Structures are given as C-alpha cells and as structure tokens.
Short mmCIF file of C-alpha atoms and ligand atoms in Angstrom, two decimals:
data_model
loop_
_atom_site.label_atom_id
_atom_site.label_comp_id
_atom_site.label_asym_id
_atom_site.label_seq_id
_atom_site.Cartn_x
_atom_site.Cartn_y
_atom_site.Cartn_z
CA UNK A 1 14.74 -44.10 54.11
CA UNK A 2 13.29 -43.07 50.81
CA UNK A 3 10.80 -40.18 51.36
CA UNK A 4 9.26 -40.40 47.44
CA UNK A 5 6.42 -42.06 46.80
CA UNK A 6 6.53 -44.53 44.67
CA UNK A 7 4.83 -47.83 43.49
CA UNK A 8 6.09 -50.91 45.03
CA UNK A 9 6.11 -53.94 42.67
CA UNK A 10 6.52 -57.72 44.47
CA UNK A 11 7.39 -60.97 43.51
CA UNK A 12 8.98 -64.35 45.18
CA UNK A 13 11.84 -63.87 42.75
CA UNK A 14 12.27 -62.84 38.74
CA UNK A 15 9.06 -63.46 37.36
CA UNK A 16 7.47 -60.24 38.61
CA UNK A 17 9.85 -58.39 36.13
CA UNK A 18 7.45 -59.78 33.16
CA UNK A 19 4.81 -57.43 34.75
CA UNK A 20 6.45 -54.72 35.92
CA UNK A 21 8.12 -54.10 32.31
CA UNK A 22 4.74 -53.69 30.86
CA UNK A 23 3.63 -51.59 33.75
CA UNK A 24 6.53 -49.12 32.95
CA UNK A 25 5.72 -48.99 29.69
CA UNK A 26 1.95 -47.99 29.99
CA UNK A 27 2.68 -45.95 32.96
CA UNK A 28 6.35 -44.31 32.79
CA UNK A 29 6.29 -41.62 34.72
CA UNK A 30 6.05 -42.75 38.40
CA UNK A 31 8.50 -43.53 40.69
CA UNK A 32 9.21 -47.50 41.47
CA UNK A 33 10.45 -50.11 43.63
CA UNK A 34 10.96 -53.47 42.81
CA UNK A 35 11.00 -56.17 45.06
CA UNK A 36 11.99 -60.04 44.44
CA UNK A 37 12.03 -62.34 47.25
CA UNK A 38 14.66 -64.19 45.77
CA UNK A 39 16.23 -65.91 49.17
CA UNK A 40 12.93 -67.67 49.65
CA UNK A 41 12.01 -68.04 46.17
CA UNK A 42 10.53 -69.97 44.74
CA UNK A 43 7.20 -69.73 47.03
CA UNK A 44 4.51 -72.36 44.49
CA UNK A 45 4.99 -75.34 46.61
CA UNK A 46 5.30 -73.23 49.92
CA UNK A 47 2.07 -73.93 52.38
CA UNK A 48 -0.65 -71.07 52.69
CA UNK A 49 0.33 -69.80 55.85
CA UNK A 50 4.16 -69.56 54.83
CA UNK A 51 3.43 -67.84 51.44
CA UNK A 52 1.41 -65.56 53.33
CA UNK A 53 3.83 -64.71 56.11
CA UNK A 54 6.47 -63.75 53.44
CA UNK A 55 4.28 -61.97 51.21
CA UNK A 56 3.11 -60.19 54.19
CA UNK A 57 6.87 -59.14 55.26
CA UNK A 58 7.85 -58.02 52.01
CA UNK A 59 4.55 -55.86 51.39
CA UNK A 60 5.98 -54.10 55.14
CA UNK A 61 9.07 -53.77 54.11
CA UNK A 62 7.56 -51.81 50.81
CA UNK A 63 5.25 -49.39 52.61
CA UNK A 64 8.44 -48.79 55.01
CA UNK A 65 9.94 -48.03 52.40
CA UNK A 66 7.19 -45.58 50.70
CA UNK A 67 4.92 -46.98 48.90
CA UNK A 68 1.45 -46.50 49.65
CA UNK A 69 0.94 -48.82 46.69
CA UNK A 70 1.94 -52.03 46.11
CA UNK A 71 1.11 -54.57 43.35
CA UNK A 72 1.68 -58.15 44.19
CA UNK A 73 2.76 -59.04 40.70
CA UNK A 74 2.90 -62.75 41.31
CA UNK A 75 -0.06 -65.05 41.04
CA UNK A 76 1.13 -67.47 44.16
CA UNK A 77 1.15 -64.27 46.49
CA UNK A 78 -1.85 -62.86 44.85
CA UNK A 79 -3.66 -66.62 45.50
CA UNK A 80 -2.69 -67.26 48.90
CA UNK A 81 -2.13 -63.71 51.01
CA UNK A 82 -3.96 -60.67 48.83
CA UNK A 83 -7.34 -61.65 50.42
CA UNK A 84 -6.09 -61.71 53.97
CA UNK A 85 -4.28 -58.60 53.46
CA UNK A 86 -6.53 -56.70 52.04
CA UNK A 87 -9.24 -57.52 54.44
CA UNK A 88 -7.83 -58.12 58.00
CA UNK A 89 -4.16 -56.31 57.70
CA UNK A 90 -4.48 -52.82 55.98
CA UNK A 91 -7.67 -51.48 57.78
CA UNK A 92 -6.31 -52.18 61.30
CA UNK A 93 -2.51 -51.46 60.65
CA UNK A 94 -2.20 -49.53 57.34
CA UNK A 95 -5.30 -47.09 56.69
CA UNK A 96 -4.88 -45.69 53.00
CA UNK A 97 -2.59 -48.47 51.42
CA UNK A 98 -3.17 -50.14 49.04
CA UNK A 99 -2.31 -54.10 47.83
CA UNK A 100 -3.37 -55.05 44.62
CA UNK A 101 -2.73 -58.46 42.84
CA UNK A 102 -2.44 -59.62 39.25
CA UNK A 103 -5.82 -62.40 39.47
CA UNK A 104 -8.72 -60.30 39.45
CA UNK A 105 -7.39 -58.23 36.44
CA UNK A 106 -6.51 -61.19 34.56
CA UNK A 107 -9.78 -63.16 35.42
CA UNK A 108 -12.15 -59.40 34.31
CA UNK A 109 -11.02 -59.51 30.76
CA UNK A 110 -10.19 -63.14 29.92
CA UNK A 111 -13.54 -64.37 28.62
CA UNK A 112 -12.78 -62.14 25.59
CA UNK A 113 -9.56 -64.60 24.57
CA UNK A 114 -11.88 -67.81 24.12
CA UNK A 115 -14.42 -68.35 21.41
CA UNK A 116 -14.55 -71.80 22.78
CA UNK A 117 -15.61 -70.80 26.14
CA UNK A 118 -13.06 -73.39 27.16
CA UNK A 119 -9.81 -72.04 28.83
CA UNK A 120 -6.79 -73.50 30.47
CA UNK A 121 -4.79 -72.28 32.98
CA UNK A 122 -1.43 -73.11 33.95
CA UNK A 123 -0.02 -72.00 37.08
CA UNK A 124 2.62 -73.22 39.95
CA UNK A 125 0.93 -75.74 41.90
CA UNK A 126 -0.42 -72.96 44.87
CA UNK A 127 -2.10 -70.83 42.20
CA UNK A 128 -3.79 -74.28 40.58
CA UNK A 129 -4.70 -75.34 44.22
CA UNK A 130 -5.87 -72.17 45.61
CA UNK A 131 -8.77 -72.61 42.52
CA UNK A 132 -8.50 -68.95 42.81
CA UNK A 133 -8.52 -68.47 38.52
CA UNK A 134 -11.58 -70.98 38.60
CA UNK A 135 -13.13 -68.82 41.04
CA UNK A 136 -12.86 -65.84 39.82
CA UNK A 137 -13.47 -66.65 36.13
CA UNK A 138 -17.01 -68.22 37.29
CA UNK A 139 -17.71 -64.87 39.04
CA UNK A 140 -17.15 -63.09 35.50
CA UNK A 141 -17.52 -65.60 33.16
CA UNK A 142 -20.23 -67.98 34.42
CA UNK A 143 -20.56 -69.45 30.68
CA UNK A 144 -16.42 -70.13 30.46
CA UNK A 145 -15.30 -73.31 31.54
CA UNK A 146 -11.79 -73.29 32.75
CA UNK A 147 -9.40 -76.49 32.99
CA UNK A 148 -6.55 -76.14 35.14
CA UNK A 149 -3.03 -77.70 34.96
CA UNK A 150 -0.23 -77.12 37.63
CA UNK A 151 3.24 -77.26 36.54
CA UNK A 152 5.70 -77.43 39.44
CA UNK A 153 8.92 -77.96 37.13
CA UNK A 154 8.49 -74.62 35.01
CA UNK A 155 9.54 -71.92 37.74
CA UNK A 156 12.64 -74.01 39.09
CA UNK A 157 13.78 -74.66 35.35
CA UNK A 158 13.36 -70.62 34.47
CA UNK A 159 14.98 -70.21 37.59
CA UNK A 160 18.18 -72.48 36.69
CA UNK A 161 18.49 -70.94 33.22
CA UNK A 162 17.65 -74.19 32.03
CA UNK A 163 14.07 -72.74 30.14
CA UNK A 164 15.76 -72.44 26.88
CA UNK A 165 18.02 -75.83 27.15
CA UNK A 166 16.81 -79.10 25.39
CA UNK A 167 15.90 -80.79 29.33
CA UNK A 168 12.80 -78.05 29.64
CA UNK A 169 11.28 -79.90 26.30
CA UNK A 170 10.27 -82.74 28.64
CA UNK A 171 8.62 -80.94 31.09
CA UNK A 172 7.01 -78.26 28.76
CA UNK A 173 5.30 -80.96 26.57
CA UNK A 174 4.34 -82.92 29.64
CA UNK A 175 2.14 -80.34 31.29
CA UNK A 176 0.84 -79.09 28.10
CA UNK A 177 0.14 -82.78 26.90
CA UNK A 178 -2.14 -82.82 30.49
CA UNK A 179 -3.75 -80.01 30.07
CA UNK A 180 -4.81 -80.65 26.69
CA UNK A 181 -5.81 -84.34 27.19
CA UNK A 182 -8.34 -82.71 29.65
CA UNK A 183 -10.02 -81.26 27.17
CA UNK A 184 -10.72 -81.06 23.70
CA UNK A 185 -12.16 -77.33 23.47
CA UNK A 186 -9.53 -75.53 24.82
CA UNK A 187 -8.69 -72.73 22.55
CA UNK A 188 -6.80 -69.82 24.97
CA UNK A 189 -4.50 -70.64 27.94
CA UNK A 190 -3.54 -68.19 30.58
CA UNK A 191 -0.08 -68.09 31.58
CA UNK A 192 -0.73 -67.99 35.11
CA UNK A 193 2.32 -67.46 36.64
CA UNK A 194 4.33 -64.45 36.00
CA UNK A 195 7.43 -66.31 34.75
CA UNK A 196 5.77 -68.81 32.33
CA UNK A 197 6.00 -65.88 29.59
CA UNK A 198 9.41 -66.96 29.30
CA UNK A 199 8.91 -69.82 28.38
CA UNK A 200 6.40 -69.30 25.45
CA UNK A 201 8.84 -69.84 22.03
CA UNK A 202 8.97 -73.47 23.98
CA UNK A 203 5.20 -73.77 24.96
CA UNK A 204 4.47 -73.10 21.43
CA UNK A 205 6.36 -75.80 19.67
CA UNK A 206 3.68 -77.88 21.40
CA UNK A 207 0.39 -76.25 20.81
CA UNK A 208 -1.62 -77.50 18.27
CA UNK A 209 -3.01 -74.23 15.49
CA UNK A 210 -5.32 -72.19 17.11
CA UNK A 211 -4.88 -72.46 20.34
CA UNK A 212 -3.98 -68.70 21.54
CA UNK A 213 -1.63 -67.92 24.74
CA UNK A 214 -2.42 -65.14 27.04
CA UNK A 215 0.72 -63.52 28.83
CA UNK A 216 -0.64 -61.55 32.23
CA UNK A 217 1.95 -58.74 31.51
CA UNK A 218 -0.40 -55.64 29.31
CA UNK A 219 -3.17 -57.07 31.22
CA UNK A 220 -1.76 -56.40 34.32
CA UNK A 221 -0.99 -53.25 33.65
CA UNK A 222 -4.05 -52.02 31.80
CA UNK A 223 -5.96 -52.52 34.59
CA UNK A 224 -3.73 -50.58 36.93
CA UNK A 225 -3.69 -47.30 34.37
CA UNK A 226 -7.23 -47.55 34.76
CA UNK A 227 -6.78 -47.99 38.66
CA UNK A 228 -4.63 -44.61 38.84
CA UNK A 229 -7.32 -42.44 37.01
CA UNK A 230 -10.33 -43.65 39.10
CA UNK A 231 -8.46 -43.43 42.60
CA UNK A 232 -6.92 -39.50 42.74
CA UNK A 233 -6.16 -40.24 46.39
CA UNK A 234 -3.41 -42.73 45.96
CA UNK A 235 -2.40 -40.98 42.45
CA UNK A 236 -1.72 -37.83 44.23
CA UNK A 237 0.70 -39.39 46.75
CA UNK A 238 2.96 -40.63 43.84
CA UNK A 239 5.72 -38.82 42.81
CA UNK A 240 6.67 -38.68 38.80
CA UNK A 241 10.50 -38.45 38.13
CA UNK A 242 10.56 -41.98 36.64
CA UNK A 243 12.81 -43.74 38.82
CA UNK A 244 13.34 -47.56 39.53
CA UNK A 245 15.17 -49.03 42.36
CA UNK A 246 15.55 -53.04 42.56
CA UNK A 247 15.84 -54.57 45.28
CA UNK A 248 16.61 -58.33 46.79
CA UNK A 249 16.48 -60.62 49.54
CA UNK A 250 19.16 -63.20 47.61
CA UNK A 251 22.83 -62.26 46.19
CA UNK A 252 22.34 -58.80 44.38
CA UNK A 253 24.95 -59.37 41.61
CA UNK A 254 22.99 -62.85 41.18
CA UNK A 255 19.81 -60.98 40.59
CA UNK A 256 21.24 -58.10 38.03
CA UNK A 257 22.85 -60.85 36.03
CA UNK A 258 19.76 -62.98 35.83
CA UNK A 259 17.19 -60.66 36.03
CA UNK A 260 18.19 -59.28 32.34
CA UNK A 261 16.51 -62.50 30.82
CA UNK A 262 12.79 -61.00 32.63
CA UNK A 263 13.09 -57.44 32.20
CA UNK A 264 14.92 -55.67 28.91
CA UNK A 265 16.80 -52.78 30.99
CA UNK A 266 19.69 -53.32 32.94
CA UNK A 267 19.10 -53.92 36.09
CA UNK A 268 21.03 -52.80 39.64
CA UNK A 269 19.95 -54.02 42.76
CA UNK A 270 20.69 -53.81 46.16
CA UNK A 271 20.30 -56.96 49.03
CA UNK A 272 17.94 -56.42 51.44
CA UNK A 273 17.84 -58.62 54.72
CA UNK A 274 13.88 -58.93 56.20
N1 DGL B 1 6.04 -65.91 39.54
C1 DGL B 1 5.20 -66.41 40.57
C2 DGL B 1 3.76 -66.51 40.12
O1 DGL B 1 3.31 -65.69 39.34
C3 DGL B 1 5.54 -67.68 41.28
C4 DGL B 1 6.87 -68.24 41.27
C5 DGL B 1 7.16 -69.05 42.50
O2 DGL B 1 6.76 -70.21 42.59
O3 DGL B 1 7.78 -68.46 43.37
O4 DGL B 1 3.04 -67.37 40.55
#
C-alpha cells in the first residue's frame, strides 16, 4: 500500500503517456501514478456500459492506491464514464476525490485555434459517437462549427508499432480525406484521442497549408496547473518528492518497451491484476 499522495493518471493503454508527459513537465513536483489498462485496451469500440465498468475499476484501484486525484487522460473514458462518475459514484462512495477528464479542458480553449470557426475532430469511434466534443464545443463556442470524423484503425495501428510503417499511409489519408471532404472551412483539427499525437509527422503529409493540428497534451495540463491553485484542499493532500510509478494490467516488460515511443523517460512498470 502506498501511503503518499499522489496524482493518479489513467488510460486504456499507451496513449495517456502523451498527456501525462506534458503534465510532468508543467507540474514536476508531485508525486504520480500511472495507470494503462493495457489487458483490455484498446476500449474505442467497447460499448458504454463496458468502457464505463473498466474505467470505473481502474479509477478504484487508483484511489486504493492513494490518489485522491485522478485524471482520466483518455478521451474514450472521459466520453463514456467521467459523467457518471463524477455525479452518481464519488458523492455516495468517495467524498473528497476527485476525477477529472481531458474533454472539457480541451473543448474551454479550442475556439481560439480556428479563425474559420470550422473545426474537425478526430477521435476513436466512442469519443465521435458519444458527440461529447460537439457538445461541449456548442456550450463554449456556440459560433464554432465542429465536423467530426472517427477513425477506428489509428489506435490499433499505434498500438502494433505499425504508425510509422508505409500500411498506416492508407488509413491516415483515408480518415483525413473524410473529414476534409465534409467540409471545406476546416482550418484546426483536434487530435481527439490521446494517441493520435503520434501519429502527426504522418497526418501532416496529408493536410493541405493552413490547416493547424491541435495535440490535447499542454492543454491538458494547463488546465490542471490552474486546477491545483484554485482547489488548496486536494493540493494540500499531495505530496511533492517527484516520483512516478507505472503501472499495468497487460505484460509489464511489454509496456516499458513500448511505452518509450509515448513518453521520453524510461519507463518501469509493474503488472497489476483488477
Ligand atoms: N487513447 C484513448 C483516447 O484518448 C483511446 C484509445 C482506445 O481506444 O483505447 O481516446
């Protein structure tokens, strides 16, 4: 049992590491855990209640392990179980945690990437169906019109390794080429999905000039130094030594080779079984 207090970070698998890099940078001082859900992974085509039952187990399994905090750093998770989480699981069984997701964030500041007022987003096919982004946007942006594409083959192929192979042209050109052909005004697309950001030297051998692409990363983790400074009772809990621990439900020496290729540190995890 770890007694310190530190920030629990969560996603289905790798792609989570994209976030949580820029969320140690901006904020290095506090302790961390890092989850991946990587024996279930990958969760996009998974149905609501299933993506919410493992979200749900893994978000236990964080506060178990001391985290009063926990960022779900994965827009699937953040689509299909933050809500229900938030409003019907922490009051009744966890008074004083806290579950934040990477949407909300992302949808605040992203009418200030478009001069078009026309953005696309591109997400795994749960995040796309949820119309979570196009919710949200609306509620900020009322005067941004957003065009979604879901891209189903993008997470399996960055899982695979296969992202920076010749086979991931095909698919990278395809969903670009549908997003595109659904609109002519599009001039910023969001990354939806915390993985995609490894797949941008592809993504932009496809984009036409002037068309900018908006990782979730600095966003993310903006928002959450701005987070710690207006909420001194969860800040106070954490402690500051800088440490990170990694953790896995899949093959641990699987993850630490792979997970290299998502975050720039080496990485040691351990295997957890929920
Ligand atoms: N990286 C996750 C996201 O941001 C999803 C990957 C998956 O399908 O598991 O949506």
């Amino acid at each position: 049992m770890i007694n310190k207090k530190s920030i629990g970070v969560f996603d289905s698998g790798y792609g989570g590491l994209t976030v949580f890099e820029s969320i140690a940078k901006q904020l290095p001082d506090y302790n961390y855990i890092y989850f991946g859900d990587n024996a279930r992974a990958p969760y996009g085509d998974h149905s609501f209640e299933t993506i919410y039952k493992y979200t749900l187990e893994c978000v236990e399994w964080l506060f178990a392990q001391g985290c009063p905090l926990v960022i779900l750093a994965c827009n699937t998770a953040s689509a299909k179980a933050l809500r229900t989480i938030q409003q019907k699981v922490l009051p009744v069984k966890y008074p004083g945690y806290k579950v934040l997701g990477v949407i909300r964030p992302t949808a605040e500041v992203i009418g200030g990437y478009t001069e078009s007022k026309t953005i696309g987003v591109m997400g795994t096919r749960g995040t796309i169906n949820s119309e979570s982004y196009l919710i949200e946007i609306n509620h900020q942006f009322p005067e941004v019109n957003v065009v979604q594409q879901s891209c189903p083959m993008w997470v399996p192929l960055i899982e695979n390794n296969e992202h920076v192979n010749e086979g991931a042209d095909y698919f990278v050109k395809k969903y670009i080429d549908q997003l595109l052909a659904q609109s002519g005004d599009i001039d910023a697309i969001l990354l939806a999905c915390t993985h995609y950001p490894l797949l941008v030297p592809k993504i932009k051998g496809y984009l036409p000039e002037g068309i900018a692409l908006v990782a979730q990363g600095d966003i993310v983790a903006r928002s959450l130094v701005d987070y710690m400074k207006r909420h001194s009772e969860i800040e106070s809990l954490l402690a500051k030594d800088g440490e990170m621990r990694f953790y896995t439900s899949g093959d641990h020496e699987v993850f630490d080779a792979h997970a290299s290729i998502f975050f720039s540190k080496k990485v040691v995890s351990e295997q957890v079984r929920l």
